[in-house]
Structure formats: C-alpha cells, structure tokens
C-alpha atoms as a printed R data frame, in Angstrom:
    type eleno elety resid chain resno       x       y       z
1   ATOM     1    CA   UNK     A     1 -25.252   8.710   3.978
2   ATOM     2    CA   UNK     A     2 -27.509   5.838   3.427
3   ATOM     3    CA   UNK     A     3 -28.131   4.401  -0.319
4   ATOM     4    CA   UNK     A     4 -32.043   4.690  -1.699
5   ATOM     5    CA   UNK     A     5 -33.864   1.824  -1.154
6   ATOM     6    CA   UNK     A     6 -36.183   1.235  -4.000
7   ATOM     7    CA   UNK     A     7 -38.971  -1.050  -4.626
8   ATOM     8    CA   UNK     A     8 -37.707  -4.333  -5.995
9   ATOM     9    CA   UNK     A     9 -38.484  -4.008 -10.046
10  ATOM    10    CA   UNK     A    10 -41.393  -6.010 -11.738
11  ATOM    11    CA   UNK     A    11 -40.616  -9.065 -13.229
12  ATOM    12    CA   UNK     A    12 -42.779  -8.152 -16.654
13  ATOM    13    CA   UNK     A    13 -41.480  -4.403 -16.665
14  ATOM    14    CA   UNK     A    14 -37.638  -6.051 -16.297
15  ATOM    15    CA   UNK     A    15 -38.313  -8.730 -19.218
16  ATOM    16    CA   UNK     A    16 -39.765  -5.997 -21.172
17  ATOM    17    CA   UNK     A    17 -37.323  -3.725 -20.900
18  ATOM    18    CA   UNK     A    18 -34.287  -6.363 -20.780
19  ATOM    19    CA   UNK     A    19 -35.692  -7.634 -24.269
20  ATOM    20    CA   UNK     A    20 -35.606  -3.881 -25.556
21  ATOM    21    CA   UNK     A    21 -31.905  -3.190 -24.136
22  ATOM    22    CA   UNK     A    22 -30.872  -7.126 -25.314
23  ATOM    23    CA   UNK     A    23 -32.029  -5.714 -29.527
24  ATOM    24    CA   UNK     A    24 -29.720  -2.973 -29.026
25  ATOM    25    CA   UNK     A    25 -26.515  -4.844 -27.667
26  ATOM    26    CA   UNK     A    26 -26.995  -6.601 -30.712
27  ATOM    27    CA   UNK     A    27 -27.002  -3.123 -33.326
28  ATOM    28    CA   UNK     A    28 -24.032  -2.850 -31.118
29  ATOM    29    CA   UNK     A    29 -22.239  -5.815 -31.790
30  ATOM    30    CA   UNK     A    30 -22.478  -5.007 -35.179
31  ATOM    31    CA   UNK     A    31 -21.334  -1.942 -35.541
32  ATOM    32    CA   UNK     A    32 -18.420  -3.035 -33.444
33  ATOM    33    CA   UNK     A    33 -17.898  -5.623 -35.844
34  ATOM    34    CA   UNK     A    34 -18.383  -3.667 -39.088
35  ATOM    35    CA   UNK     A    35 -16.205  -0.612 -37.522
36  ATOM    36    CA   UNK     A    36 -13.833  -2.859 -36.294
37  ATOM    37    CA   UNK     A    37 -14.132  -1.038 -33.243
38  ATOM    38    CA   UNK     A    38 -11.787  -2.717 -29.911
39  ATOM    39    CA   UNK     A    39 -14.400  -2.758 -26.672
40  ATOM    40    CA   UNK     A    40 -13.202  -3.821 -23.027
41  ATOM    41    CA   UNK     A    41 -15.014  -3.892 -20.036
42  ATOM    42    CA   UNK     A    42 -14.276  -4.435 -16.636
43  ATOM    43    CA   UNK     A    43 -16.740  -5.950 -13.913
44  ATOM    44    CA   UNK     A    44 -15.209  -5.730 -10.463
45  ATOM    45    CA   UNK     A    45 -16.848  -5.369  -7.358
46  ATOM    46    CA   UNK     A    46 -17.867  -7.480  -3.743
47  ATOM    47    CA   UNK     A    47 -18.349 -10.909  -4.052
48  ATOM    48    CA   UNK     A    48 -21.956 -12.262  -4.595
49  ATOM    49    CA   UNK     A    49 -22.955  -8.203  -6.296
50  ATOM    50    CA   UNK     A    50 -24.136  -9.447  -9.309
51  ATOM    51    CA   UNK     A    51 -21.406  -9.393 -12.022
52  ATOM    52    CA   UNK     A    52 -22.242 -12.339 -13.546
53  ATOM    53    CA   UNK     A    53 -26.244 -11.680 -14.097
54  ATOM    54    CA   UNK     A    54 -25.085  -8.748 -15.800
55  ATOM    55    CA   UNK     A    55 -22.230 -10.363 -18.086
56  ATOM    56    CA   UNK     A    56 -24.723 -13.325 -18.678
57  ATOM    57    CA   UNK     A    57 -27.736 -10.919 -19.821
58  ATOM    58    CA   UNK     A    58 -25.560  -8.648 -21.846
59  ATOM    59    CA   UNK     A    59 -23.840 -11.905 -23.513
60  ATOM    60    CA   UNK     A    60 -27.032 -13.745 -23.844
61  ATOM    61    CA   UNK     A    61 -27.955 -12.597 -27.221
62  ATOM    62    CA   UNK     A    62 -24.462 -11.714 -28.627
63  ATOM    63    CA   UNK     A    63 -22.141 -13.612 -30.884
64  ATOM    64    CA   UNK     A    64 -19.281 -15.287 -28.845
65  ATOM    65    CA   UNK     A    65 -16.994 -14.812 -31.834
66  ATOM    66    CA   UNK     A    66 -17.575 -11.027 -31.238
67  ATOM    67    CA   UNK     A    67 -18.112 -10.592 -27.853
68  ATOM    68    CA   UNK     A    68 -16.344 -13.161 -25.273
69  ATOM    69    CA   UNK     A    69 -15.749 -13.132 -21.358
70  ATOM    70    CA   UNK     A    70 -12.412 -13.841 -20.324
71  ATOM    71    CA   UNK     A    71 -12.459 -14.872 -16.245
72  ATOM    72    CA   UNK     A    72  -8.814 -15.835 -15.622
73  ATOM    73    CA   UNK     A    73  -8.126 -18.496 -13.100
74  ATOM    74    CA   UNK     A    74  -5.449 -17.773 -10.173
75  ATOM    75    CA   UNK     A    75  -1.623 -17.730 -12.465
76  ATOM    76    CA   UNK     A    76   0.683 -20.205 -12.642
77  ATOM    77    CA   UNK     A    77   3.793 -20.514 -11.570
78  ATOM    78    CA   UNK     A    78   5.135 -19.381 -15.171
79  ATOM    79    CA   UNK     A    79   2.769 -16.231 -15.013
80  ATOM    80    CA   UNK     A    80   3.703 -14.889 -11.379
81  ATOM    81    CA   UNK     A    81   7.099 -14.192 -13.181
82  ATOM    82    CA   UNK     A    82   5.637 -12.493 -16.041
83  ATOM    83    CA   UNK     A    83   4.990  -8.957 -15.962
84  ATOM    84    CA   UNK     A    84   1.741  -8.206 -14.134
85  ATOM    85    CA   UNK     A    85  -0.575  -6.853 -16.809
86  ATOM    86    CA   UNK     A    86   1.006  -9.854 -19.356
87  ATOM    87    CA   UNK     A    87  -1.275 -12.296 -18.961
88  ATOM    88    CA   UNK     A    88  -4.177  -9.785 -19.663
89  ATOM    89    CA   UNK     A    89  -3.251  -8.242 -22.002
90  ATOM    90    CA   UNK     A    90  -2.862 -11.374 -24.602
91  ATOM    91    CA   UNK     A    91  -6.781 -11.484 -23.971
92  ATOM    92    CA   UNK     A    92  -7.048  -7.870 -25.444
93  ATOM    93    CA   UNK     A    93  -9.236  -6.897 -28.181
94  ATOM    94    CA   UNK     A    94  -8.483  -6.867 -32.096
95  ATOM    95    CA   UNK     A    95 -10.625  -4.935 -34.337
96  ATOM    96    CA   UNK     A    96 -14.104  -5.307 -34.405
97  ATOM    97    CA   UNK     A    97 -14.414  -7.296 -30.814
98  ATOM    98    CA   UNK     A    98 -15.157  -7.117 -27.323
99  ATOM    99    CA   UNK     A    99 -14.003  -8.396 -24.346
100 ATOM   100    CA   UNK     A   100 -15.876  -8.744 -21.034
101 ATOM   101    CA   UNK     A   101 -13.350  -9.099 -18.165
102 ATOM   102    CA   UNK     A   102 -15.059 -11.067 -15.188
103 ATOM   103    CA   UNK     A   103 -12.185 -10.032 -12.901
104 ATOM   104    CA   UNK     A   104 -10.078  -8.127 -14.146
105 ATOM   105    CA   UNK     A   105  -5.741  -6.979 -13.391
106 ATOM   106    CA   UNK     A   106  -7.761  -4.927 -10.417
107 ATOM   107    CA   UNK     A   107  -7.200  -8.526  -8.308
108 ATOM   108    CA   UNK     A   108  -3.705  -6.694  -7.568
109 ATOM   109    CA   UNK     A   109  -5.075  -3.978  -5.786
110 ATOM   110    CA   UNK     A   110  -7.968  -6.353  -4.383
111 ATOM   111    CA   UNK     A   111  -8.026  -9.796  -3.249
112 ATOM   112    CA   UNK     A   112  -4.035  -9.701  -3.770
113 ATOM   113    CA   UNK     A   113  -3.466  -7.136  -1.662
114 ATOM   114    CA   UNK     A   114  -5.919  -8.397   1.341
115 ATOM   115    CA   UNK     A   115  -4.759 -11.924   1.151
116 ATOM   116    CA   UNK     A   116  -0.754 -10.881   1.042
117 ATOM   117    CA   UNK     A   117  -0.764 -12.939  -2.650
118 ATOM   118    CA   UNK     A   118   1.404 -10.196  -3.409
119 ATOM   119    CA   UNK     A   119   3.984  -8.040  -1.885
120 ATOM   120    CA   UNK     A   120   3.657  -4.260  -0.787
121 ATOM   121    CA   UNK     A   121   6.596  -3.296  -3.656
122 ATOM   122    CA   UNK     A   122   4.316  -5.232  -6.392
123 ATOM   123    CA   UNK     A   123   1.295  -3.246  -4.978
124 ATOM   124    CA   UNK     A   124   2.705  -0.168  -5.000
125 ATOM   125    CA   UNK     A   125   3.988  -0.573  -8.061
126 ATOM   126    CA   UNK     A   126   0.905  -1.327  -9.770
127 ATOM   127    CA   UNK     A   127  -1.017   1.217  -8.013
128 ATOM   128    CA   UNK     A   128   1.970   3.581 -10.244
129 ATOM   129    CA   UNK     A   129   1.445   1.234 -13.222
130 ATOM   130    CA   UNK     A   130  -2.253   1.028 -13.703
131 ATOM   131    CA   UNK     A   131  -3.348   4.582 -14.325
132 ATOM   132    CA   UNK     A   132  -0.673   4.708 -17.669
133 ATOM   133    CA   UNK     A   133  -0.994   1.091 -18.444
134 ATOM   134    CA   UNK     A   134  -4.993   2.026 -19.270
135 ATOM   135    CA   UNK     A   135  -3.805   5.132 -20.632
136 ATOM   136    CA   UNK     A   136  -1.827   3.451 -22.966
137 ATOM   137    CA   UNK     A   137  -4.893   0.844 -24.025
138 ATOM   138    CA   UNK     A   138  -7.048   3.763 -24.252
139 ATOM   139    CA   UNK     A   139  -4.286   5.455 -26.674
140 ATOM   140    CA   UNK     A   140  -4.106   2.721 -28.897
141 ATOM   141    CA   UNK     A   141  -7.829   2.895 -29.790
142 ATOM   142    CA   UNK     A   142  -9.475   0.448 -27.190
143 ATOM   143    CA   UNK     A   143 -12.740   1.899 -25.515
144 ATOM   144    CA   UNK     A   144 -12.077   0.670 -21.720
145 ATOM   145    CA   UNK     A   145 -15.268   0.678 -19.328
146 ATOM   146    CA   UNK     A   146 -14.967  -0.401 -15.668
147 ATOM   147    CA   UNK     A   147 -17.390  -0.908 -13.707
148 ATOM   148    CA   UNK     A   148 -17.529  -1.549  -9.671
149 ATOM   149    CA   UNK     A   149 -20.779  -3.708  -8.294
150 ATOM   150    CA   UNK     A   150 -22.057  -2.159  -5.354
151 ATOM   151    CA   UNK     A   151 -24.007  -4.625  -3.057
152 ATOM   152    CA   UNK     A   152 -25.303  -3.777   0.715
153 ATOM   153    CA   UNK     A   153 -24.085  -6.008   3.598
154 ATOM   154    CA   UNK     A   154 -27.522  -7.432   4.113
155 ATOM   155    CA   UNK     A   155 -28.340  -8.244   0.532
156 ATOM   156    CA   UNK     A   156 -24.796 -10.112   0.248
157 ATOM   157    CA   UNK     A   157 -25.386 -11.922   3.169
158 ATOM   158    CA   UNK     A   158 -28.639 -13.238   1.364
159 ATOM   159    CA   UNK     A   159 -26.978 -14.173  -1.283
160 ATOM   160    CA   UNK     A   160 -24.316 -16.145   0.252
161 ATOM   161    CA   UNK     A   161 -27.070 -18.147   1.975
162 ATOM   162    CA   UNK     A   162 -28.343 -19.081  -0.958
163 ATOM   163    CA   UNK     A   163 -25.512 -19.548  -2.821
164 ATOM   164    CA   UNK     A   164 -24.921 -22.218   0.462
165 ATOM   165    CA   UNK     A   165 -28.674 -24.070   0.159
166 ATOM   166    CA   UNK     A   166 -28.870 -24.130  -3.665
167 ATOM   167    CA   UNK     A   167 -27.389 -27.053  -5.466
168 ATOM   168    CA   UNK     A   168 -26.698 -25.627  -8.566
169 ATOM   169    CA   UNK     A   169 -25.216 -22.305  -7.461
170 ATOM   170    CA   UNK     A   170 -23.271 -24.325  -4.447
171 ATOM   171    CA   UNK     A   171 -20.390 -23.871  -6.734
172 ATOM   172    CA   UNK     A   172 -20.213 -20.167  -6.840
173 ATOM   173    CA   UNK     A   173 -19.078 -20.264  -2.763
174 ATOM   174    CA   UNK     A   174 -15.579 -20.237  -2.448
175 ATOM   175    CA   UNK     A   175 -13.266 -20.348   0.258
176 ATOM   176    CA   UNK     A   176 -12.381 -17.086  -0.570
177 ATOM   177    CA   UNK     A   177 -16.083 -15.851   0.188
178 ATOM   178    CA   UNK     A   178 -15.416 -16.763   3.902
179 ATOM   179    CA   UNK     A   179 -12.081 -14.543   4.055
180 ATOM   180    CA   UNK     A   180 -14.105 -11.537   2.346
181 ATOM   181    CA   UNK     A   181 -16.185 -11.571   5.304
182 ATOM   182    CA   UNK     A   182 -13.556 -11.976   7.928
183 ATOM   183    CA   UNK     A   183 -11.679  -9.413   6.276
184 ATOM   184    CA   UNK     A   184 -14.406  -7.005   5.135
185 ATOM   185    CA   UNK     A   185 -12.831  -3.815   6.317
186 ATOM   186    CA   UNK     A   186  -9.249  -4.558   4.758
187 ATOM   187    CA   UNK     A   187 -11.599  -5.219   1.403
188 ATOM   188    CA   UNK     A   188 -12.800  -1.525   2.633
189 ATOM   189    CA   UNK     A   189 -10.455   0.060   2.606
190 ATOM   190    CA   UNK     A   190  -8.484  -1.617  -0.579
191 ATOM   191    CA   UNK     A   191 -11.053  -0.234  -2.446
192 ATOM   192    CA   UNK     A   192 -11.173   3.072  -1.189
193 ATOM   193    CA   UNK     A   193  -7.032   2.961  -1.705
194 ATOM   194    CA   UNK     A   194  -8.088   1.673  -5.513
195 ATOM   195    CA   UNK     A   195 -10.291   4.343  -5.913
196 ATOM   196    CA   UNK     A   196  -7.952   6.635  -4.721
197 ATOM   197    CA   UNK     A   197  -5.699   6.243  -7.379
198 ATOM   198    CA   UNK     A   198  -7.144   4.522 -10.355
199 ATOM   199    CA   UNK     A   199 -10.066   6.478 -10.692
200 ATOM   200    CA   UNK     A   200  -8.780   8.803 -13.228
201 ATOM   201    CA   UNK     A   201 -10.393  11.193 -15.806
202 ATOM   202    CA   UNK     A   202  -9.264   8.868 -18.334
203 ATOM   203    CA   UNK     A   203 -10.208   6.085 -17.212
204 ATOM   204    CA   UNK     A   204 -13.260   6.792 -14.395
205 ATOM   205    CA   UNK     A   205 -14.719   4.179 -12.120
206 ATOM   206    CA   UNK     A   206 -18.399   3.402 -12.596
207 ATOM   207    CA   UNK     A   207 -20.647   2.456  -9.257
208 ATOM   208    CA   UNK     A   208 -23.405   0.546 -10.215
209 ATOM   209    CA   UNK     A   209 -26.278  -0.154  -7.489
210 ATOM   210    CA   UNK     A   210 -26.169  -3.800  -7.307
211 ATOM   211    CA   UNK     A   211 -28.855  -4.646  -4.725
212 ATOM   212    CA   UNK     A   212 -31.763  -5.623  -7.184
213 ATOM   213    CA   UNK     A   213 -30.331  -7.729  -9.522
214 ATOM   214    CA   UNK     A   214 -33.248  -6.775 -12.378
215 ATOM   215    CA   UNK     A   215 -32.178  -2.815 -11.383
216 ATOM   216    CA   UNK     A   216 -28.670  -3.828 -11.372
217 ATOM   217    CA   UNK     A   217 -29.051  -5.549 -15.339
218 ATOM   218    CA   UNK     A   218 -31.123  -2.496 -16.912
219 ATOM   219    CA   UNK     A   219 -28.680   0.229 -15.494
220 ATOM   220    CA   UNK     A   220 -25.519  -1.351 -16.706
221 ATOM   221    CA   UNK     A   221 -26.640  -2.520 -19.878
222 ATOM   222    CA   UNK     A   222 -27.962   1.045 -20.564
223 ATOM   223    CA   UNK     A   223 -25.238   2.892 -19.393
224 ATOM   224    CA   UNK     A   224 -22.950   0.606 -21.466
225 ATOM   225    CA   UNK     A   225 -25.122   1.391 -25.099
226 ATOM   226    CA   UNK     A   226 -24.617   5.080 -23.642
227 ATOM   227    CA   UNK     A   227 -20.718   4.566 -23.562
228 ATOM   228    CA   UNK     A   228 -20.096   3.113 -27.630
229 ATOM   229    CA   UNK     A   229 -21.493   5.131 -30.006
230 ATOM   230    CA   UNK     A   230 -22.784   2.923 -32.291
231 ATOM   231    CA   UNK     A   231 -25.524   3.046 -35.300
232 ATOM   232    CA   UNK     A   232 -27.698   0.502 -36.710
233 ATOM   233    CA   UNK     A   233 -26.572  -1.597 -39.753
234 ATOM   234    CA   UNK     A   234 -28.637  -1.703 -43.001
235 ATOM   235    CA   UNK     A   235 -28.768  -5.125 -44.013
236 ATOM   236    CA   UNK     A   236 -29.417  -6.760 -47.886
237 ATOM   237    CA   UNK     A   237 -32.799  -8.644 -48.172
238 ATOM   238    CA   UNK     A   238 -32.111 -11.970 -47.945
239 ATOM   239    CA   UNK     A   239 -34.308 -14.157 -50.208
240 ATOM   240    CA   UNK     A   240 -34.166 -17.648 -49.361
241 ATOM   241    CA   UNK     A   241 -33.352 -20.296 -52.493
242 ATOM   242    CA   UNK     A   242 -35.130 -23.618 -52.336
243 ATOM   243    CA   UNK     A   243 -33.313 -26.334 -51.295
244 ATOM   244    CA   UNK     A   244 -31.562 -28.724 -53.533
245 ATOM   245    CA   UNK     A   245 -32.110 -31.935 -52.455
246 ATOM   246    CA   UNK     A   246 -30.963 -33.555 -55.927
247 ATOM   247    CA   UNK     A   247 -31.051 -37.032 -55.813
248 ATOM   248    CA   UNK     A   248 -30.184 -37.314 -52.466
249 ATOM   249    CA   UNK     A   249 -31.619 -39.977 -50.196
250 ATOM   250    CA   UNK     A   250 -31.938 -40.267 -46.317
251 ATOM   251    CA   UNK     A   251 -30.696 -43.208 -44.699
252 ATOM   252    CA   UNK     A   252 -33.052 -45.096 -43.112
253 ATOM   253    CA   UNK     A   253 -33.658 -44.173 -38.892
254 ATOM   254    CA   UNK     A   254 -33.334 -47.875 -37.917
255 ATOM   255    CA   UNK     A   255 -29.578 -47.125 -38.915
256 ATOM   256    CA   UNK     A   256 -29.152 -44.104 -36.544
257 ATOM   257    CA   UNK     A   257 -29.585 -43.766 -32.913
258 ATOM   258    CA   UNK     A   258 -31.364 -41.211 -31.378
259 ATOM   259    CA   UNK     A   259 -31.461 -39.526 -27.675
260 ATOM   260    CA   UNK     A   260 -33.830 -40.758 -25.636
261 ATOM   261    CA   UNK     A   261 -37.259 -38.303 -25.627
262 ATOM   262    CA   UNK     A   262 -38.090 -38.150 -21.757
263 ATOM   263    CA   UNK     A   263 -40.750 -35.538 -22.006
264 ATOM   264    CA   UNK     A   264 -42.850 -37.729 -22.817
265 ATOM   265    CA   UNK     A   265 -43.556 -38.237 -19.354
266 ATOM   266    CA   UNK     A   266 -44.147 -35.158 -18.284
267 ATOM   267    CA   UNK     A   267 -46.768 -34.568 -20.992
C-alpha cells in the first residue's frame, strides 16, 4: 500500500502555524519546569528524514537549561565495555527537564546491527533488554516518546543530493550515508525486527510522515503537546524599576574596540 501524497504545505500557512505550535512548547517548558516533570524523546528514523528540522524547530524557542539535545558520538573504547544503556542513561532527565535524544540506544538494533559494530549475542540481548529497560524509565516517572521518521526513497535521494551540492549542509553526508544505501534492505528489515519487538504498549513507536519537511514539523510538534499534559503558568506583573546609573561613568569608546560593521555595504 502506497503512502498519500499530499500537496507540499504553504510556506505562510507553515510559519503561521509553526509560530502558534512554537508559544505552546514554551507553556510547556514551563510547566515541565514548575512540575518538575522528567520528559525524553527519541528521534530515530532513515538518514536524511528530517530529525533534525524537527529537534531544531521544537528547540528553537525553548530554554537550553530546560530542554537540551543530547546526540552522542560513536563510544569509546572505555564505553564499549560499559553496559549498553550506561552511557545514556547519565544523559537522563532530573526533575523539571527534557531531553531530546538525536539518536538514541536504538543504534543497537540499527546501524549496529547492519554494520556488524556489534555482535548477534549483544543484539539479542538488547532486543530482551530494551522493552524492560524503558519500562523501568517509564516506572520511575520519566514520560518517554519515540518517534521513527518516515522518508520515501525518492525524497531521500533528493536530499542526499543536496546535502552533496550545498556547502553548508556538505557536512551532514557521512560515510555512513553511502552504506545505508548499499545496505537499504538489511536497514529494512532491522527495523521491521525493531519494531517487532520494541514496539510495546508501554512504550509504542510513533511513524511520523517525513516527506514534507513543513508537514513533518507541525505533526510532531503537535502530537508531542498532545503527549505532556501540561497547563499554562500564571505569571506576577513585572514592573520594571528605573535604572540606577548612580554616579557611574562610561569609559570613553576610543578606549574599546569594536567589531567591524560590514553592513554598511550592503545598505
């Protein structure tokens, strides 16, 4: 069964709507805060679907001291002998935060698994570990979301070009981004074999429709506000006191150096 195709979204329509969603992630962060409720959130999907439009958009307005994005580079030798979900879990959540996992301990059943980064024993046994390891998060108070990026074959392959010709997103293309393509069915069917067992009541998967990136924003960001309950906060009026400047004195700008203004010439 094919996906829907829809009609790419209007620019004004998304910014409109994005500012809308962008006010309420902020009641949200607040009532996190104030609640001292513990948030995680899990973007996994293809490469090039969109996860970091979304985590940028959704962080965008947000405090950093509240909500941060933890994307974990490949371990070191010191963490491949750790237990597996170790060096996640010391980026967990305290009270009144939330953490956005760009990647997440899903590599295991993933990239991992394709590449042979790990062996079939560790595989399996994560594949027994994961369902009570979120069980266990999700016991001790922590709201877990997870969310898998769906992106068509076509639309990636777009991307990837111009991920290729851009200068400033040449960065994003990986080596890795060439074995996802010579290896697309093993990536297949390691997420179907993910699926299969880590998409528990608990702890369900959500598929989110990643071929129009302004879609792809709107849906996540709403379904997340749907997921935390949250209310908005009642603030005190703030009345602002004049400022004090005392006797103080500025020192004079010959003494200071300043940046350059180049806009000048483009004025």
């Amino acid at each position: 069964m094919e996906k829907p195709k829809h009609k790419r979204l209007n620019k004004k329509v998304y910014d409109k709507q994005l500012a809308c969603l962008q006010e309420e992630l902020v009641k949200l962060q607040e009532w996190v805060k104030q609640e001292k409720l513990k948030v995680v959130v899990l973007f996994e999907g293809r490469d090039a679907a969109g996860k970091g439009g979304v985590i940028k958009a959704l962080t965008e307005p947000l405090n950093p001291r509240v909500c941060r994005v933890v994307a974990l580079p490949a371990p070191s030798d010191r963490e491949r002998t750790q237990w597996y979900f170790q060096r996640y879990a010391a980026h967990l959540p305290a009270g009144g935060e939330m953490v956005l996992f760009d990647r997440s301990w899903y590599n295991r059943a993933g990239v991992e698994r394709v590449m042979g980064f790990c062996s079939d024993e560790e595989y399996r046994e994560f594949l027994r570990a994961c369902p009570e390891f979120e069980r266990m998060l999700i016991r001790s108070g922590i709201i877990l979301i997870k969310y898998w990026f769906s992106v068509s074959d076509e639309e990636q392959e777009k991307r990837f070009k111009e991920r290729i010709n851009t200068p400033i997103k040449r960065w994003k293309f990986s080596p890795m981004d060439l074995q996802s393509r010579t290896r697309w069915a093993e990536y297949s069917r390691a997420k179907d074999d993910m699926f299969t067992y880590t998409d528990t009541q608990d702890s369900p998967w959500f598929v989110v429709e990643a071929d129009d990136k302004r879609r792809t924003r709107l849906n996540c960001i709403t379904h997340l506000l749907s997921k935390v309950p949250y209310q908005s906060i009642k603030y005190e009026k703030i009345k602002l006191p004049p400022i004090n400047k005392g006797d103080y004195e500025r020192p004079p700008l010959s003494s200071q150096t300043f940046v350059p203004d180049v806009c000048e010439q483009f004025e």
